[in-house]
mmCIF file of C-alpha atoms and ligand atoms in Angstrom:
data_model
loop_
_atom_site.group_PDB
_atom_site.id
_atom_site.type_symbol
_atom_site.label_atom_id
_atom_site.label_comp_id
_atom_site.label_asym_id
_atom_site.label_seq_id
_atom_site.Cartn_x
_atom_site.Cartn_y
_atom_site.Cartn_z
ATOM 1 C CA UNK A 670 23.865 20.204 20.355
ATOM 2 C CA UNK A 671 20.471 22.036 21.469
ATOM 3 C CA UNK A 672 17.812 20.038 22.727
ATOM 4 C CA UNK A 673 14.797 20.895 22.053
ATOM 5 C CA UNK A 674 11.612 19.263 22.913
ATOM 6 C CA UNK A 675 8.620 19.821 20.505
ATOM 7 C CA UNK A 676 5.639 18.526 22.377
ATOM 8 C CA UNK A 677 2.551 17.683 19.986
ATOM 9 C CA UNK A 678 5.441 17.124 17.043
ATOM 10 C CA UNK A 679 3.555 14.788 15.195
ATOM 11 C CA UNK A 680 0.318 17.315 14.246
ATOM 12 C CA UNK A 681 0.211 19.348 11.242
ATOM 13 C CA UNK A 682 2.706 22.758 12.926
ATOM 14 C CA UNK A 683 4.592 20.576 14.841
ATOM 15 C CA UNK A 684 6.036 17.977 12.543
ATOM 16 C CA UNK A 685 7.046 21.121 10.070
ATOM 17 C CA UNK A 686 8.716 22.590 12.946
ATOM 18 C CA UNK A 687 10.602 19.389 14.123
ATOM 19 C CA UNK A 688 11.610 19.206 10.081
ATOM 20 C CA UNK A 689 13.280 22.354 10.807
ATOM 21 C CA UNK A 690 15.051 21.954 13.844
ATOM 22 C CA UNK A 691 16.173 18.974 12.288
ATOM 23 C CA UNK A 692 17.807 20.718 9.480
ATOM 24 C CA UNK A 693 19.023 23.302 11.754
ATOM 25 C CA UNK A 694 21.277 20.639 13.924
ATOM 26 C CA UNK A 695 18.803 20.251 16.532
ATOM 27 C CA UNK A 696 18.548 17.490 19.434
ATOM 28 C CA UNK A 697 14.886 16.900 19.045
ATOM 29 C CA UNK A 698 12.450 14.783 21.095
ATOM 30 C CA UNK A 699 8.907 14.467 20.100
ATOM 31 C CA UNK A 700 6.610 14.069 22.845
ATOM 32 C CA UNK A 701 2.982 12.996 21.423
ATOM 33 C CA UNK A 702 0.259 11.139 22.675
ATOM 34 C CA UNK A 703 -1.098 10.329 18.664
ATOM 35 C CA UNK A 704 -4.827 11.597 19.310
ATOM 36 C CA UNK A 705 -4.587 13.480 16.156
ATOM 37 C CA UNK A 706 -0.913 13.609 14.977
ATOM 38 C CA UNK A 707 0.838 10.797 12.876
ATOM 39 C CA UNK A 708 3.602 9.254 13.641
ATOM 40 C CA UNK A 709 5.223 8.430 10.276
ATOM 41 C CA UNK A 710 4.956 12.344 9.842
ATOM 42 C CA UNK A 711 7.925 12.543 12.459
ATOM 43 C CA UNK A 712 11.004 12.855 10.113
ATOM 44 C CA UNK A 713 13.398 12.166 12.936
ATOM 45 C CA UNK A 714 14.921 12.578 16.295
ATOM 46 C CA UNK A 715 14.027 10.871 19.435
ATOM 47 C CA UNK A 716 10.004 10.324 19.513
ATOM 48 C CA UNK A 717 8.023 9.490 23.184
ATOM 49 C CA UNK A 718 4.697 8.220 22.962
ATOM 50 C CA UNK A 719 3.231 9.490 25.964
ATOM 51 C CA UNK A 720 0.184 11.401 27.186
ATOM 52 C CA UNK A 721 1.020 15.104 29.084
ATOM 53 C CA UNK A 722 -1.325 13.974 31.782
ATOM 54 C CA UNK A 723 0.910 11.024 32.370
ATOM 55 C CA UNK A 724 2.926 13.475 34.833
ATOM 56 C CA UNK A 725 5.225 10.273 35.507
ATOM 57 C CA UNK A 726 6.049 9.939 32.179
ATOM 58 C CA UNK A 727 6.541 13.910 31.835
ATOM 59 C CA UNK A 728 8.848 14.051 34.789
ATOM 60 C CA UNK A 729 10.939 10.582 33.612
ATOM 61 C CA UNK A 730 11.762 12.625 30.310
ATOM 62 C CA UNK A 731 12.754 15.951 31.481
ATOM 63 C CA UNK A 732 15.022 13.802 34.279
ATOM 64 C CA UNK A 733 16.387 12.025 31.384
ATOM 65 C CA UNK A 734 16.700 14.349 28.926
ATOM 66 C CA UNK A 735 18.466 18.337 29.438
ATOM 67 C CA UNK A 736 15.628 20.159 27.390
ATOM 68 C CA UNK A 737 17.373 23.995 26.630
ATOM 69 C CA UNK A 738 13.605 24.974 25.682
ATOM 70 C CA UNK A 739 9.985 23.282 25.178
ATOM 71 C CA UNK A 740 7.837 24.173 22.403
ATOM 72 C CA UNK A 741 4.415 23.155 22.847
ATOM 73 C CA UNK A 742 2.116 22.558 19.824
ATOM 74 C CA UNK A 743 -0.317 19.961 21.483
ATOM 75 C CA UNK A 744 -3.681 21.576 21.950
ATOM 76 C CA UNK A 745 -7.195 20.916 20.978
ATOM 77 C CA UNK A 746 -8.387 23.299 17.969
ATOM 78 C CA UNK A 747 -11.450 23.445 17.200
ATOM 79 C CA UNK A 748 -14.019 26.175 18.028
ATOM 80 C CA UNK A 749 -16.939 24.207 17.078
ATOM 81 C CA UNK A 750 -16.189 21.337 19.677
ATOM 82 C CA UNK A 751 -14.974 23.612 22.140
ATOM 83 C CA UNK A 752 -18.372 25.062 22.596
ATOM 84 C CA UNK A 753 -20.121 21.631 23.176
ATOM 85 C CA UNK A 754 -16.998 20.041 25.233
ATOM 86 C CA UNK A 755 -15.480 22.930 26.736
ATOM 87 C CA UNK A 756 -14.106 20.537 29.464
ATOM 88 C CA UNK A 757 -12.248 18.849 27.129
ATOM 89 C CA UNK A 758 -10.089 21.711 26.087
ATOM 90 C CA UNK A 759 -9.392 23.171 29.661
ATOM 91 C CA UNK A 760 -8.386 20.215 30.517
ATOM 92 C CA UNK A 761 -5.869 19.462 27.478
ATOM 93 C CA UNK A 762 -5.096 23.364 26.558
ATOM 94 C CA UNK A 763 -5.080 24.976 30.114
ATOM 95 C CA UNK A 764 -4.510 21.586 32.788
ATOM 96 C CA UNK A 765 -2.105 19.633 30.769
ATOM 97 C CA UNK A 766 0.145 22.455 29.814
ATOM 98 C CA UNK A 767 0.003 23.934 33.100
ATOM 99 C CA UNK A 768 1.367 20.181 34.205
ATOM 100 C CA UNK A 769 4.169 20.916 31.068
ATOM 101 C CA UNK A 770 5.101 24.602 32.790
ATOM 102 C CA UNK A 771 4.937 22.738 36.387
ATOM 103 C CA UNK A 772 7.377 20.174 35.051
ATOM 104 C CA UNK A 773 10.051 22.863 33.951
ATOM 105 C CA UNK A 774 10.041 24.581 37.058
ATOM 106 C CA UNK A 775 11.084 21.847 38.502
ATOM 107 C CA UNK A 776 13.600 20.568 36.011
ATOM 108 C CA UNK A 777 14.931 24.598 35.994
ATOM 109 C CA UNK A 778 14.362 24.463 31.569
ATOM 110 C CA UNK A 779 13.356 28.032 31.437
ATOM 111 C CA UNK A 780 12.567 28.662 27.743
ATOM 112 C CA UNK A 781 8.897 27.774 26.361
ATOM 113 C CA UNK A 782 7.501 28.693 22.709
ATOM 114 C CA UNK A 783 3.553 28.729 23.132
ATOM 115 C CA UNK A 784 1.046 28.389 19.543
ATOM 116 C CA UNK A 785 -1.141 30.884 20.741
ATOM 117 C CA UNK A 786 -4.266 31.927 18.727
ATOM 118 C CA UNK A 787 -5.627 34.784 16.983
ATOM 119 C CA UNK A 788 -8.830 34.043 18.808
ATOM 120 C CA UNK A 789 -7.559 35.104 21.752
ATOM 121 C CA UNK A 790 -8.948 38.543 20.374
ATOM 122 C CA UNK A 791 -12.030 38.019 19.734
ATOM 123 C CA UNK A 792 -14.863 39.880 17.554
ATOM 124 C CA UNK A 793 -12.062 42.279 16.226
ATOM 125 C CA UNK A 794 -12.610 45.669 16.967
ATOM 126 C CA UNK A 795 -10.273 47.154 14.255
ATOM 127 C CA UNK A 796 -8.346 45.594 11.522
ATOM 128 C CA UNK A 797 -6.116 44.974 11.163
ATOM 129 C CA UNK A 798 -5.271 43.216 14.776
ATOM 130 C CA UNK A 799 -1.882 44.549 16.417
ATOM 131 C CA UNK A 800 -0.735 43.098 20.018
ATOM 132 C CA UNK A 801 -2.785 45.916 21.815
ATOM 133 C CA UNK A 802 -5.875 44.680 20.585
ATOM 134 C CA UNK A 803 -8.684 43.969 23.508
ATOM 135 C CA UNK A 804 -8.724 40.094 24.164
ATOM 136 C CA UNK A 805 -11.872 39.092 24.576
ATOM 137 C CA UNK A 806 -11.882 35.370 23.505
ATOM 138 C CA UNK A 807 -15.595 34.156 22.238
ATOM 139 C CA UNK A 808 -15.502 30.725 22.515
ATOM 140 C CA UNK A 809 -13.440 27.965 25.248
ATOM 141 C CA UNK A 810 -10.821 27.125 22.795
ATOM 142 C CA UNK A 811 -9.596 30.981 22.547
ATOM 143 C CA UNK A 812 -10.299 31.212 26.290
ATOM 144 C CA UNK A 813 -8.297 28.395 26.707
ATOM 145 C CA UNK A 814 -5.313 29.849 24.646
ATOM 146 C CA UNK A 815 -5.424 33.097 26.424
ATOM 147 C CA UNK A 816 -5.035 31.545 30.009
ATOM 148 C CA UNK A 817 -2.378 30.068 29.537
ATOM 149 C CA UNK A 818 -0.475 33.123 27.890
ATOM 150 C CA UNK A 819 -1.603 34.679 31.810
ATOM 151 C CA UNK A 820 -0.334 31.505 33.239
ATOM 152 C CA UNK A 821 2.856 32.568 31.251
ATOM 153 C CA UNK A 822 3.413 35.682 32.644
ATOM 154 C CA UNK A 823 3.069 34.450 36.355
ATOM 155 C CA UNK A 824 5.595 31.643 35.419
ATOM 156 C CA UNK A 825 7.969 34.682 34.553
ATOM 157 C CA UNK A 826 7.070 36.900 37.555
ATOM 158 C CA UNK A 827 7.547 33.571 39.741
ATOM 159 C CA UNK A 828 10.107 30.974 38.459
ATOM 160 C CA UNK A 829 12.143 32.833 35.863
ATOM 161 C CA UNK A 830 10.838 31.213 32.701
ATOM 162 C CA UNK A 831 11.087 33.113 29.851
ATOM 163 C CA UNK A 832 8.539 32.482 27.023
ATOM 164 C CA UNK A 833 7.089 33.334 23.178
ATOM 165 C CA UNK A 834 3.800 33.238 22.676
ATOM 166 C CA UNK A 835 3.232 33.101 19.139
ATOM 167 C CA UNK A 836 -0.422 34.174 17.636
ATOM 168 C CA UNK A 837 -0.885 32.095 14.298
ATOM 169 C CA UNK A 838 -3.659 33.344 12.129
ATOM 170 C CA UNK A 839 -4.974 30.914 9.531
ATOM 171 C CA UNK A 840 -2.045 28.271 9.518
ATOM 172 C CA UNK A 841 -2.102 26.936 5.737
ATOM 173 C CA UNK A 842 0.471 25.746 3.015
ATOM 174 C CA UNK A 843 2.672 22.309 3.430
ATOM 175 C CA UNK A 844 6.281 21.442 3.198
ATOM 176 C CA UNK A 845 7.540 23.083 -0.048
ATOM 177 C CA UNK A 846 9.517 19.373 -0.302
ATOM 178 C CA UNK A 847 6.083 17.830 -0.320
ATOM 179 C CA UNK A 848 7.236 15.506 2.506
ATOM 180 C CA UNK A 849 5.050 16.799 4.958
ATOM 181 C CA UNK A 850 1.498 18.764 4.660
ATOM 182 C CA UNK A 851 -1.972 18.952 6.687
ATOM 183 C CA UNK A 852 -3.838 15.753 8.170
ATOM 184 C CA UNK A 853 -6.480 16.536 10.472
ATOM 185 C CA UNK A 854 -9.247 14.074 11.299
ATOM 186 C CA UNK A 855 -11.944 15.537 11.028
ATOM 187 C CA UNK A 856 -10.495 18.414 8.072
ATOM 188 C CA UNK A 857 -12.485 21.565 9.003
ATOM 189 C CA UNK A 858 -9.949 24.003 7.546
ATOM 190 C CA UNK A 859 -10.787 25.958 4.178
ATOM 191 C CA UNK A 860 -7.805 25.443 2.219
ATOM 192 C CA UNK A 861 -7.696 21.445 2.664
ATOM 193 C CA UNK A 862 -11.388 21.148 2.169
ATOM 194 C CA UNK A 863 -11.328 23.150 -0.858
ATOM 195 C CA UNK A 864 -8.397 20.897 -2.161
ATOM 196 C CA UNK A 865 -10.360 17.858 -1.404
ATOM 197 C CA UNK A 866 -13.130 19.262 -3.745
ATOM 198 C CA UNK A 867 -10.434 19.713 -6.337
ATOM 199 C CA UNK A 868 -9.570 16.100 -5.947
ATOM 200 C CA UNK A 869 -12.693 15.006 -5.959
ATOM 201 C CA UNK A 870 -12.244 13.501 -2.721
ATOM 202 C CA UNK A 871 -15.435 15.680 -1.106
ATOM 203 C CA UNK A 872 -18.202 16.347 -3.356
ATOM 204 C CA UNK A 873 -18.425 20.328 -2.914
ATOM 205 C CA UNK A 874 -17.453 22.723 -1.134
ATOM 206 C CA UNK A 875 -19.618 25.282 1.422
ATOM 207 C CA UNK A 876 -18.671 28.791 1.504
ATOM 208 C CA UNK A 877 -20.073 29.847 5.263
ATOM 209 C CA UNK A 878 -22.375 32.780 4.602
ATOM 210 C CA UNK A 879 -21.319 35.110 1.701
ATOM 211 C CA UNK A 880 -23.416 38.020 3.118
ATOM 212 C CA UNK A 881 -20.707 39.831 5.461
ATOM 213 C CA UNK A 882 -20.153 42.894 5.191
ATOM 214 C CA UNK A 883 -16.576 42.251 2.647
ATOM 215 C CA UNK A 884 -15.877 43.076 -0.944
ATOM 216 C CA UNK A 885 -17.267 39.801 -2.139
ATOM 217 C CA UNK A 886 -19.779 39.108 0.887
ATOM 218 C CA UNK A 887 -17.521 36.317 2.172
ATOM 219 C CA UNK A 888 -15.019 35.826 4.940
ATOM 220 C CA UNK A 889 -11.521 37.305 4.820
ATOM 221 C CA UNK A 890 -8.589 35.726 6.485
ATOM 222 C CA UNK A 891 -4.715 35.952 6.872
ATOM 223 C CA UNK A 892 -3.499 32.895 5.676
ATOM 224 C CA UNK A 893 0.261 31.964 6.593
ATOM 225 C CA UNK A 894 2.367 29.245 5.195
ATOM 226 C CA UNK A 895 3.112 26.860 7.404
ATOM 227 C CA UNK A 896 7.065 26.865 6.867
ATOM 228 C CA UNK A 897 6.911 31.040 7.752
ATOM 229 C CA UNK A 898 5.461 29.986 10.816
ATOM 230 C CA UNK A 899 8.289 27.945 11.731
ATOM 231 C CA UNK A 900 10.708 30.426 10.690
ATOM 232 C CA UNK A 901 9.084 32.438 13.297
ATOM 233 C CA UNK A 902 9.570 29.342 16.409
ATOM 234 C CA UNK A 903 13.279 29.446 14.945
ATOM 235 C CA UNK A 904 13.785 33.532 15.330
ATOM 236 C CA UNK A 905 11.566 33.480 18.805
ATOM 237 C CA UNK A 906 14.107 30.359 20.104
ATOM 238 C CA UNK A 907 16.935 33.076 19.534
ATOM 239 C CA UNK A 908 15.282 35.758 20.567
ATOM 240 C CA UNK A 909 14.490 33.961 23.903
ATOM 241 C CA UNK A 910 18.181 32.790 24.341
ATOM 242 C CA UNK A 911 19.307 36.505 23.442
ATOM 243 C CA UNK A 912 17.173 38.521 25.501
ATOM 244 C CA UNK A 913 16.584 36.398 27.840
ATOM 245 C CA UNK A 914 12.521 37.951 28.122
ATOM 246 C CA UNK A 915 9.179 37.004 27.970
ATOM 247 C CA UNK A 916 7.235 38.395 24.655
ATOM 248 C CA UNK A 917 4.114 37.804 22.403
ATOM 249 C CA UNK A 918 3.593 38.250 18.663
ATOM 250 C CA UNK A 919 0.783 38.025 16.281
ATOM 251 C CA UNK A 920 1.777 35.857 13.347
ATOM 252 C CA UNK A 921 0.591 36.506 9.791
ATOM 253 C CA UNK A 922 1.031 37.907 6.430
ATOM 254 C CA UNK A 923 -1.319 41.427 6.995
ATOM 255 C CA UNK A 924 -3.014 40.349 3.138
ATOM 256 C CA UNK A 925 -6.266 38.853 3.313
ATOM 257 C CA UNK A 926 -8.458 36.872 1.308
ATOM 258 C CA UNK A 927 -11.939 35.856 1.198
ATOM 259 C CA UNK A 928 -13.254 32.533 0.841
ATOM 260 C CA UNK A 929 -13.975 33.555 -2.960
ATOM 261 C CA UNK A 930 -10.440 34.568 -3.744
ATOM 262 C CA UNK A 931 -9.563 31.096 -1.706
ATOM 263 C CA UNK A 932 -12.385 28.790 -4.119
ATOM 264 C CA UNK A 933 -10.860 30.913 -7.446
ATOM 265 C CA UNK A 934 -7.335 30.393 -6.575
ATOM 266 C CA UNK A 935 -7.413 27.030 -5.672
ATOM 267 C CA UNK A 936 -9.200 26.065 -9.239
ATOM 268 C CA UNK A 937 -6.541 28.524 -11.024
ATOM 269 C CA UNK A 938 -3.406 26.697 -9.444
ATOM 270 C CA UNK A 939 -5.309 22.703 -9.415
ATOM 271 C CA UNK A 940 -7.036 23.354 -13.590
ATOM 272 C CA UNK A 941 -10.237 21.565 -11.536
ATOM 273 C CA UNK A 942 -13.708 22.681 -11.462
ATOM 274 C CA UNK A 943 -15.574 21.087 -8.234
ATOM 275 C CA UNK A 944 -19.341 22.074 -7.181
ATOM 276 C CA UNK A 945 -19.118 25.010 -4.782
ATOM 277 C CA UNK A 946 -22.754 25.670 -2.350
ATOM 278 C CA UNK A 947 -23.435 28.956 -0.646
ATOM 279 C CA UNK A 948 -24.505 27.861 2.905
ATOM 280 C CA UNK A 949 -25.350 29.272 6.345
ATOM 281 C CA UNK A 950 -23.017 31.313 7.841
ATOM 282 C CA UNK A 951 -20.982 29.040 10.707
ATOM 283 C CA UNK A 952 -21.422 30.576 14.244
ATOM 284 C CA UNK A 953 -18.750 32.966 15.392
ATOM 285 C CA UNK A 954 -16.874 33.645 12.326
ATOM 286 C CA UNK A 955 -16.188 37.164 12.218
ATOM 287 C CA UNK A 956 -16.099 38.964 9.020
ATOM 288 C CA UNK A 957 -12.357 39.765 8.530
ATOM 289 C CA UNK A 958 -9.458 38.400 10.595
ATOM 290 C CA UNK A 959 -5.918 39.955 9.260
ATOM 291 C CA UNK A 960 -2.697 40.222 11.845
ATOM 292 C CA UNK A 961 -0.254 43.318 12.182
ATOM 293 C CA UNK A 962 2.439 40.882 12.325
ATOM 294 C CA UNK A 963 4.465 44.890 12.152
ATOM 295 C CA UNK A 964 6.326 43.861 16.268
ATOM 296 C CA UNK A 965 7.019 40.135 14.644
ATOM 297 C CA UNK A 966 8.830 41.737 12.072
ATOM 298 C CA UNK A 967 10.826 44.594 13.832
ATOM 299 C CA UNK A 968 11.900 42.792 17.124
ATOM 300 C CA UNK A 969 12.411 38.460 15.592
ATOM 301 C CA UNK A 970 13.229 39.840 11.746
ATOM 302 C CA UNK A 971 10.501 37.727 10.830
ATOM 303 C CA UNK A 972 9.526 38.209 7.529
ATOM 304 C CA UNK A 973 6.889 35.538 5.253
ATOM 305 C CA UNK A 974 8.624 33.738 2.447
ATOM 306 C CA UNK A 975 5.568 32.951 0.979
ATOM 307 C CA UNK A 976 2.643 35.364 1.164
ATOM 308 C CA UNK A 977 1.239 34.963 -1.869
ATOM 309 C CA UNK A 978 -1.512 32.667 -1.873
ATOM 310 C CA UNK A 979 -1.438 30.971 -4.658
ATOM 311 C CA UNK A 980 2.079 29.500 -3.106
ATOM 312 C CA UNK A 981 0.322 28.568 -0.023
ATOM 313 C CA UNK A 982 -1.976 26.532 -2.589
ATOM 314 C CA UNK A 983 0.398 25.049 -4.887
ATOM 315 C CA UNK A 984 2.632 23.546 -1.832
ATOM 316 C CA UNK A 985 -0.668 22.163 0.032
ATOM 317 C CA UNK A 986 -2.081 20.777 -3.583
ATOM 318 C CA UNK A 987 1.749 19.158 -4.185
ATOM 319 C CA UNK A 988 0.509 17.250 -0.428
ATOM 320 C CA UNK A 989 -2.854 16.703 -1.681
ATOM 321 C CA UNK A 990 -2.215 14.754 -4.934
ATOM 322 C CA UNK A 991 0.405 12.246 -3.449
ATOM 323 C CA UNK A 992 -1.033 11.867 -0.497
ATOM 324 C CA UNK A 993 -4.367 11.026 -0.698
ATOM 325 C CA UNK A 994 -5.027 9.447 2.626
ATOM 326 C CA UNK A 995 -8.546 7.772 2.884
ATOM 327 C CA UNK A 996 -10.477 9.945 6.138
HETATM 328 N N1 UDP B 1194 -15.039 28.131 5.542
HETATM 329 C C1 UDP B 1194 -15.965 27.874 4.543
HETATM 330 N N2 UDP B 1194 -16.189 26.579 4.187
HETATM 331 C C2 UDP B 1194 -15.555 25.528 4.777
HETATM 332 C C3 UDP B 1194 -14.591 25.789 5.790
HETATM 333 C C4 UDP B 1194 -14.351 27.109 6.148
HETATM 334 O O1 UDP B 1194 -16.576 28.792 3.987
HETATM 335 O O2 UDP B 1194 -15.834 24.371 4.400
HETATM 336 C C5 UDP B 1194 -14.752 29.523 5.919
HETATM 337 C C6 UDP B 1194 -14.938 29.809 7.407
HETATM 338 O O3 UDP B 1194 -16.275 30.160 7.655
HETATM 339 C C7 UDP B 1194 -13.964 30.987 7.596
HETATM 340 C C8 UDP B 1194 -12.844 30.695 6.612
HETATM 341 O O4 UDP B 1194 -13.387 29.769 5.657
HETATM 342 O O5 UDP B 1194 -14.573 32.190 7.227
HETATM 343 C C9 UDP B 1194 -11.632 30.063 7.254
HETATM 344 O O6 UDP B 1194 -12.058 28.993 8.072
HETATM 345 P P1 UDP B 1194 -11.068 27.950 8.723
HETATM 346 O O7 UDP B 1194 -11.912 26.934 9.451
HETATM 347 O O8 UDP B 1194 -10.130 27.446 7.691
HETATM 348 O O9 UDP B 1194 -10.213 28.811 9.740
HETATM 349 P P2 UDP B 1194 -10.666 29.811 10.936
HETATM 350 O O10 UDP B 1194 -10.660 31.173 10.344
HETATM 351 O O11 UDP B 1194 -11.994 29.370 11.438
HETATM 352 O O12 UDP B 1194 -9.574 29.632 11.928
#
């Protein structure tokens, strides 16, 4: 059997993807230090509680263990925070994963599968956003993404290890079994907190300035079910094991929708009306963020199973109304 180890498999992309590797016959280990994942939301394999700064504990489980690849989903994510605590995400995005790629040089595991970031890009400077677009990150946490996709490549050059970075857009949706679906702590993310409005667990929702310079004034975004994106770890594993060669893609379904369509949808698929407040715009939010996921398609096969929204709704709602976990 394949081993794989998903580090950060107990978060909201990583316990989907260890679901699937699971499925797929996988040797999994979860490596997770809990700071935001869950670990009843690890459906199986081998799970290690353990901190990537702990470079002890890193080196005792790649001694122990013969990883064929590492993907790594552990990473601080929000822009907001990274601006006031920027040290906080060099040091867990850029210091603990360089610690991760120093570990499989020595331990000679030569594949790595990297959640990379649209905002690696920046203020987009055409839509919509291809590989080739400038990346000029606005904020630590896309900073933070895009040196370690040039750590990568000097990994390659020097040791030989091959890696995917993967650029998710808006990362939405749940398990279509409804066994698994989106717990952050705090939620900041439009589709939960719009679903939380629905279930009356927030009181309203805030649309983030609806004066941009879109068809409806508000924010348009690629949203991409959560299970596509794991699809797309699944086709980069083979591609890496095929080809043997370093590559990045930019992950998501080239439709976008604005906050609007988002609000409308969400009370078409849920039959709930909930109190929705124009507000401020949020800082750094540019007007339209869609992916030309085109290279994902043509060199992995990729394709999204689910692009419609109203899927992406319907699966995250199903998560939403049995799960209702208190905040
Ligand atoms: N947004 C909003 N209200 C909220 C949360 C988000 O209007 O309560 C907007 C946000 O300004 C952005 C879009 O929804 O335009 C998607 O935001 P999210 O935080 O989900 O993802 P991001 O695009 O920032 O990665």
């Amino acid at each position: 059997m394949t081993s794989i180890l998903v580090v950060g498999g107990a978060g909201y992309i990583g316990s989907h993807m260890v679901k699937l590797l699971l499925g797929r016959h996988f040797d999994v280990t979860v490596l997770d230090n809990l700071s935001s994942g869950h670990r009843d939301a690890v459906v199986g394999g081998c799970f290690v509680q353990a901190d990537l700064e702990d470079k002890i504990a890193l080196d005792n489980l790649f001694a122990e263990n013969q990883f064929a690849a590492v993907m790594h989903f552990a990473s601080c994510i929000e822009v907001g925070e990274s601006v006031e605590r920027p040290g906080k995400y060099y040091q867990n995005n850029v210091a603990n994963t360089l610690s991760l790629l120093n570990t499989m040089v020595v331990h000679k595991v030569k594949h790595f599968i990297f959640s990379s970031t649209a905002a690696i890009f920046g203020q987009p400077e055409y839509t919509p956003i291809d590989e080739n677009h400038p990346k000029k990150p606005i904020n630590p946490y896309g900073k933070s993404k895009l040196m370690v996709e040039q750590m990568l490549e000097d990994f390659d050059h020097a040791h030989g290890l091959k890696s995917v970075c993967l650029r998710y857009f808006n990362a939405a949706g749940a398990d279509p079994e409804g066994q698994l679906g989106e717990r952050h702590n705090p939620e900041t993310h439009l589709i939960p907190l719009v679903l939380q409005a629905a279930s009356r667990r927030r009181k309203q929702i805030y649309i983030y300035g609806s004066d941009y310079e879109t068809e409806d004034g508000t924010c348009v975004r690629d949203y991409i079910h959560i299970s596509d994106l794991c699809d797309a770890h699944l086709l980069a594993l083979a591609y890496l094991r095929e080809n043997q060669q370093s590559n990045q893609f930019n992950l998501g379904n080239g439709n976008g929708f604005s906050v609007r369509e988002v609000i409308d949808k969400t009370s078409q698929v849920t039959q709930k009306n909930f109190e929705v407040v124009d507000s401020e715009r949020r800082q750094g939010d540019p007007a339209v963020l869609v992916a030309d996921a085109k290279k994902a398609s043509e060199v992995l096969g990729w394709q999204a199973k689910f692009n419609q929204l109203e899927k992406i709704i319907e699966h995250a709602w199903q998560w939403e109304l049995n799960h209702n976990w208190p905040n």
